[in-house]
Structure formats: C-alpha cells, structure tokens
Amino acid sequence: MLSKKTKYALKALINLAGQPPDEPVLISELARLEQIPRKFLEAILLSLKNAGLLQSKIGKGGGYFLAREPRNISIGSIIKVLEGGYAPVQCLNASNNPGCDECNDFSTCGIRLVMTDVMQAISSVLETTTLADMVERSDNAKQANANVVDFNI
Amino acid sequence: MLSKKTKYALKALINLAGQPPDEPVLISELARLEQIPRKFLEAILLSLKNAGLLQSKIGKGGGYFLAREPRNISIGSIIKVLEGGYAPVQCLNASNNPGCDECNDFSTCGIRLVMTDVMQAISSVLETTTLADMVERSDNAKQANANVVDFNI
DNA sequence: ACAAATGTCTATTTATTCTATAGACATTAA
DNA sequence: TTAATGTCTATAGAATAAATAGACATTTGT
C-alpha cells in the first residue's frame, strides 16, 4: 500500500509536469494547490531532488521544477525514492539486504519464490509507465467526463 | 510489503499443507516448529478459520487442519484475509471503500488509474498461484540444492 | 553591501499501525 | 469430571508514518 508520503510526491510531480521547466514552482504554492502539509512536502521534494528527479533554484524567483521530461520519469523510479523499492518482501530488495527474520533458508523459501513473481509483475507495470502516461490518463478521463456532461446538456 | 503476520500465516499454512488433514496440529506445536509467538499465531489461525481456509477441532486430540486441498487455496485468498486485500491504494479495495483522503476526484485520479494496472498485475499472479504451488517450488529448490551437494561429493 | 525571498537541514512531537502478551472462557474427548 | 485444547476480549509495547518547529544557507535584485 502506497504511503501518504508517496501519494503526496506523485501529486506534486503531476502538478510540476504541467508546468514549463523554466518556471519554478514554490514549495508553498505546491503545498497549497495540492493540499499537502508544507513542511512535509519540503522533505518529500528534497528527497526527489537528491534522487535526481527534481531540480531547484534558491532565492527570489526560485522553486522546484522537473529535472527531465515527464515521459522520461517512470512511476517506478518515483516510488523507489519514497518507499525504498516495491518488493513485497524485504529479502527481494536489491541492495541493503538484511533478509527476513522469519526465514531460515533463503534459497528454498517458498514465500520468496512466489513473491519474486509478484515483484516481476509489479515491475513490468511501474517501469514502463511514466509520469507523462499518468497525466495523460487523467486528462483522458477528464475529457470523457466533459463529453458526458455535454451530451447531457 | 507483507506484514510479519501474513508471513507467519503463510508459514503455518505451508506446514499444515504437509500434514494429512485427519491429523490436527496443535497451535503450540505450530508455534514451536515455525518459531511464531504462540498467542500471535492463535489470532492468525482464528482469522484463517473464520475465512474458511482452516478448520479446527476442540478438546483433546484437537488442533488445526486445512479446510481444503492446498491446490485449491490461492495465495491471494490468504493475503486477503491477513491484509484485507492487496490493493496498492485504499480506493481500489472493493468493499469497505472509504476512498483516499488526498483525492478530490475519484474518477479522474491518475494515481488510481495507474495503480489499477498494478493491482491487476498482482492479482494475476496471486489468484493463479496456490499453496500447493508454493510448497512445490520450495521442494524443487530443496531438491536442486541436494543435487548440488551430491555432485560435490 | 544589504535585504528579502527562497530552499536546506536537524530535531522533535504526535498519531497510527503492527507485534506481542495476558488471562478468562467454552468445548470436547476420554 | 477432568484434562486438553481452541476461542475471545483486552491491553501493552514497539515500530513506523505523519506532521511540525525553527535555525541556517544561498541567491537575486536593488
């Protein structure tokens, strides 16, 4: 289950995706628009910047903007920053692998073997879907709604 | 990420899958074998029973046993009991749908639209993989290990 | 050089969820 | 009738997530 933090991050990025990259957006502006606690959002944006997904400009006229085009930012890469990966069990996270407490034999653990398949399935979606796709799908849905309204009128 | 509770449940069920259904296993025995806190396991097994995955017998000679064959118990059905589903966002959980706090428009939420795909991918694995599959994969891995040992000797 | 605007960083608090434990109770078999 | 066993309710403890506070550093424009 995505944490609130991750959802906040996605919302902020969706917002920034609709903004020209030469017009930085203020943290406080983003917080207000997306209804995210300002200080909490600060920390989120900083993580995204440290991960190379965002850039920032300090001082007057500063703010945040996307480091690359929305179609070059996968949803998976975003989630990895906020949640540290999307493995259904700890022992499948590539690096920092402390293994599972409950597991006596890593190599034959049935849970891990099945969860490897699950993770693969998740990956295949998250790695191929981009921020641009997410925005596009939302826009399409809005368009569809608008058409229904037109029809009813 | 699967909770410890869910992993305990899977371990207990794997154990019971290797047991003839007419020989109930004691909670305390399961707890000892799988190294699960006894009282915690009690609650877990009870949930699984209430969900119809396990049956129990009270009194001397009693204990727990699978309600049906391992090949008829999907991993998804197990996870649903312990985690209440496997939706990556709350608003995708079929029933008890309180929606997401952060979402102003359900129908056009890009996060939900993308996460629907993710959930579908997870489903396709969890609904088609059974307890029997999980046991089998573990057994295969054990066999493979054994062969390597034989070869080395 | 200065002041205002803005992001950066560290620490702390509060809330929520997960994990674990305790003990009384109900049921069955011998 | 008694011992063995699962059932139920309540609570405590630990870990994690969410939110807040305030001092600091950097840039821009005058």
mmCIF file of N, CA, C and O in Angstrom, chain B residues 64-99:
data_model
loop_
_atom_site.group_PDB
_atom_site.id
_atom_site.type_symbol
_atom_site.label_atom_id
_atom_site.label_comp_id
_atom_site.label_asym_id
_atom_site.label_seq_id
_atom_site.Cartn_x
_atom_site.Cartn_y
_atom_site.Cartn_z
ATOM 1 N N TYR B 64 -5.538 -27.770 14.467
ATOM 2 C CA TYR B 64 -5.934 -27.144 13.204
ATOM 3 C C TYR B 64 -5.566 -28.003 11.998
ATOM 4 O O TYR B 64 -4.578 -28.735 12.022
ATOM 5 N N PHE B 65 -6.366 -27.886 10.943
ATOM 6 C CA PHE B 65 -6.034 -28.549 9.675
ATOM 7 C C PHE B 65 -6.675 -27.771 8.524
ATOM 8 O O PHE B 65 -7.612 -26.998 8.735
ATOM 9 N N LEU B 66 -6.158 -27.966 7.329
ATOM 10 C CA LEU B 66 -6.647 -27.238 6.162
ATOM 11 C C LEU B 66 -8.104 -27.598 5.860
ATOM 12 O O LEU B 66 -8.503 -28.752 5.982
ATOM 13 N N ALA B 67 -8.871 -26.593 5.463
ATOM 14 C CA ALA B 67 -10.273 -26.828 5.134
ATOM 15 C C ALA B 67 -10.424 -27.440 3.748
ATOM 16 O O ALA B 67 -11.419 -28.094 3.454
ATOM 17 N N ARG B 68 -9.432 -27.200 2.857
ATOM 18 C CA ARG B 68 -9.453 -27.866 1.561
ATOM 19 C C ARG B 68 -8.033 -28.157 1.099
ATOM 20 O O ARG B 68 -7.069 -27.797 1.780
ATOM 21 N N GLU B 69 -7.932 -28.805 -0.036
ATOM 22 C CA GLU B 69 -6.609 -29.185 -0.523
ATOM 23 C C GLU B 69 -5.771 -27.955 -0.871
ATOM 24 O O GLU B 69 -6.303 -26.966 -1.362
ATOM 25 N N PRO B 70 -4.466 -28.064 -0.640
ATOM 26 C CA PRO B 70 -3.549 -26.964 -0.912
ATOM 27 C C PRO B 70 -3.685 -26.424 -2.335
ATOM 28 O O PRO B 70 -3.529 -25.229 -2.552
ATOM 29 N N ARG B 71 -3.986 -27.263 -3.292
ATOM 30 C CA ARG B 71 -4.079 -26.773 -4.672
ATOM 31 C C ARG B 71 -5.354 -25.965 -4.898
ATOM 32 O O ARG B 71 -5.532 -25.356 -5.944
ATOM 33 N N ASN B 72 -6.237 -25.974 -3.923
ATOM 34 C CA ASN B 72 -7.457 -25.174 -4.033
ATOM 35 C C ASN B 72 -7.450 -23.942 -3.125
ATOM 36 O O ASN B 72 -8.486 -23.344 -2.861
ATOM 37 N N ILE B 73 -6.276 -23.623 -2.630
ATOM 38 C CA ILE B 73 -6.147 -22.422 -1.799
ATOM 39 C C ILE B 73 -5.175 -21.471 -2.491
ATOM 40 O O ILE B 73 -3.969 -21.738 -2.550
ATOM 41 N N SER B 74 -5.685 -20.368 -3.021
ATOM 42 C CA SER B 74 -4.799 -19.418 -3.706
ATOM 43 C C SER B 74 -4.056 -18.560 -2.689
ATOM 44 O O SER B 74 -4.554 -18.308 -1.582
ATOM 45 N N ILE B 75 -2.866 -18.139 -3.073
ATOM 46 C CA ILE B 75 -2.086 -17.275 -2.196
ATOM 47 C C ILE B 75 -2.842 -15.958 -1.993
ATOM 48 O O ILE B 75 -2.837 -15.381 -0.914
ATOM 49 N N GLY B 76 -3.514 -15.519 -3.044
ATOM 50 C CA GLY B 76 -4.296 -14.287 -2.934
ATOM 51 C C GLY B 76 -5.350 -14.369 -1.847
ATOM 52 O O GLY B 76 -5.538 -13.415 -1.088
ATOM 53 N N SER B 77 -6.026 -15.512 -1.764
ATOM 54 C CA SER B 77 -7.085 -15.632 -0.756
ATOM 55 C C SER B 77 -6.508 -15.568 0.650
ATOM 56 O O SER B 77 -7.153 -15.074 1.579
ATOM 57 N N ILE B 78 -5.291 -16.042 0.804
ATOM 58 C CA ILE B 78 -4.635 -15.990 2.119
ATOM 59 C C ILE B 78 -4.286 -14.546 2.472
ATOM 60 O O ILE B 78 -4.603 -14.060 3.562
ATOM 61 N N ILE B 79 -3.662 -13.871 1.536
ATOM 62 C CA ILE B 79 -3.234 -12.489 1.778
ATOM 63 C C ILE B 79 -4.435 -11.585 2.045
ATOM 64 O O ILE B 79 -4.372 -10.688 2.885
ATOM 65 N N LYS B 80 -5.525 -11.860 1.341
ATOM 66 C CA LYS B 80 -6.731 -11.064 1.567
ATOM 67 C C LYS B 80 -7.182 -11.133 3.024
ATOM 68 O O LYS B 80 -7.601 -10.134 3.608
ATOM 69 N N VAL B 81 -7.107 -12.316 3.596
ATOM 70 C CA VAL B 81 -7.543 -12.471 4.989
ATOM 71 C C VAL B 81 -6.680 -11.642 5.927
ATOM 72 O O VAL B 81 -7.192 -10.924 6.785
ATOM 73 N N LEU B 82 -5.382 -11.710 5.738
ATOM 74 C CA LEU B 82 -4.470 -11.070 6.689
ATOM 75 C C LEU B 82 -4.277 -9.581 6.445
ATOM 76 O O LEU B 82 -4.119 -8.809 7.381
ATOM 77 N N GLU B 83 -4.299 -9.180 5.187
ATOM 78 C CA GLU B 83 -4.022 -7.771 4.875
ATOM 79 C C GLU B 83 -5.272 -7.040 4.394
ATOM 80 O O GLU B 83 -5.204 -5.857 4.079
ATOM 81 N N GLY B 84 -6.362 -7.760 4.279
ATOM 82 C CA GLY B 84 -7.586 -7.114 3.810
ATOM 83 C C GLY B 84 -7.546 -6.760 2.339
ATOM 84 O O GLY B 84 -8.256 -5.867 1.889
ATOM 85 N N GLY B 85 -6.740 -7.471 1.582
ATOM 86 C CA GLY B 85 -6.647 -7.209 0.143
ATOM 87 C C GLY B 85 -5.222 -6.898 -0.247
ATOM 88 O O GLY B 85 -4.333 -6.928 0.600
ATOM 89 N N TYR B 86 -4.996 -6.637 -1.522
ATOM 90 C CA TYR B 86 -3.642 -6.282 -1.946
ATOM 91 C C TYR B 86 -3.662 -5.113 -2.904
ATOM 92 O O TYR B 86 -2.864 -5.024 -3.828
ATOM 93 N N ALA B 87 -4.598 -4.225 -2.676
ATOM 94 C CA ALA B 87 -4.671 -3.010 -3.485
ATOM 95 C C ALA B 87 -3.539 -2.072 -3.079
ATOM 96 O O ALA B 87 -3.288 -1.895 -1.899
ATOM 97 N N PRO B 88 -2.868 -1.472 -4.066
ATOM 98 C CA PRO B 88 -1.782 -0.550 -3.756
ATOM 99 C C PRO B 88 -2.299 0.790 -3.219
ATOM 100 O O PRO B 88 -1.534 1.549 -2.640
ATOM 101 N N VAL B 89 -3.578 1.056 -3.427
ATOM 102 C CA VAL B 89 -4.207 2.243 -2.829
ATOM 103 C C VAL B 89 -5.586 1.855 -2.308
ATOM 104 O O VAL B 89 -6.273 1.026 -2.890
ATOM 105 N N GLN B 90 -5.942 2.449 -1.194
ATOM 106 C CA GLN B 90 -7.161 2.102 -0.477
ATOM 107 C C GLN B 90 -8.398 2.123 -1.373
ATOM 108 O O GLN B 90 -9.266 1.266 -1.289
ATOM 109 N N CYS B 91 -8.455 3.128 -2.258
ATOM 110 C CA CYS B 91 -9.674 3.313 -3.053
ATOM 111 C C CYS B 91 -9.904 2.192 -4.055
ATOM 112 O O CYS B 91 -10.944 2.160 -4.720
ATOM 113 N N LEU B 92 -8.973 1.252 -4.163
ATOM 114 C CA LEU B 92 -9.172 0.117 -5.072
ATOM 115 C C LEU B 92 -9.682 -1.115 -4.349
ATOM 116 O O LEU B 92 -9.942 -2.135 -4.966
ATOM 117 N N ASN B 93 -9.789 -1.045 -3.032
ATOM 118 C CA ASN B 93 -10.347 -2.173 -2.291
ATOM 119 C C ASN B 93 -11.858 -2.226 -2.482
ATOM 120 O O ASN B 93 -12.573 -1.303 -2.112
ATOM 121 N N ALA B 94 -12.295 -3.329 -3.041
ATOM 122 C CA ALA B 94 -13.681 -3.496 -3.442
ATOM 123 C C ALA B 94 -14.693 -2.936 -2.443
ATOM 124 O O ALA B 94 -15.345 -1.928 -2.702
ATOM 125 N N SER B 95 -14.806 -3.601 -1.310
ATOM 126 C CA SER B 95 -15.861 -3.257 -0.364
ATOM 127 C C SER B 95 -15.566 -1.976 0.419
ATOM 128 O O SER B 95 -15.390 -0.922 -0.159
ATOM 129 N N ASN B 96 -15.546 -2.114 1.691
ATOM 130 C CA ASN B 96 -15.275 -1.046 2.679
ATOM 131 C C ASN B 96 -14.532 0.167 2.131
ATOM 132 O O ASN B 96 -13.479 0.521 2.638
ATOM 133 N N ASN B 97 -15.080 0.808 1.127
ATOM 134 C CA ASN B 97 -14.324 1.816 0.402
ATOM 135 C C ASN B 97 -14.465 3.235 0.952
ATOM 136 O O ASN B 97 -15.359 3.980 0.557
ATOM 137 N N PRO B 98 -13.555 3.624 1.833
ATOM 138 C CA PRO B 98 -13.622 4.980 2.366
ATOM 139 C C PRO B 98 -12.933 5.979 1.437
ATOM 140 O O PRO B 98 -12.893 7.155 1.726
ATOM 141 N N GLY B 99 -12.384 5.494 0.314
ATOM 142 C CA GLY B 99 -11.691 6.376 -0.612
ATOM 143 C C GLY B 99 -10.397 6.896 -0.010
ATOM 144 O O GLY B 99 -10.042 6.544 1.112
#
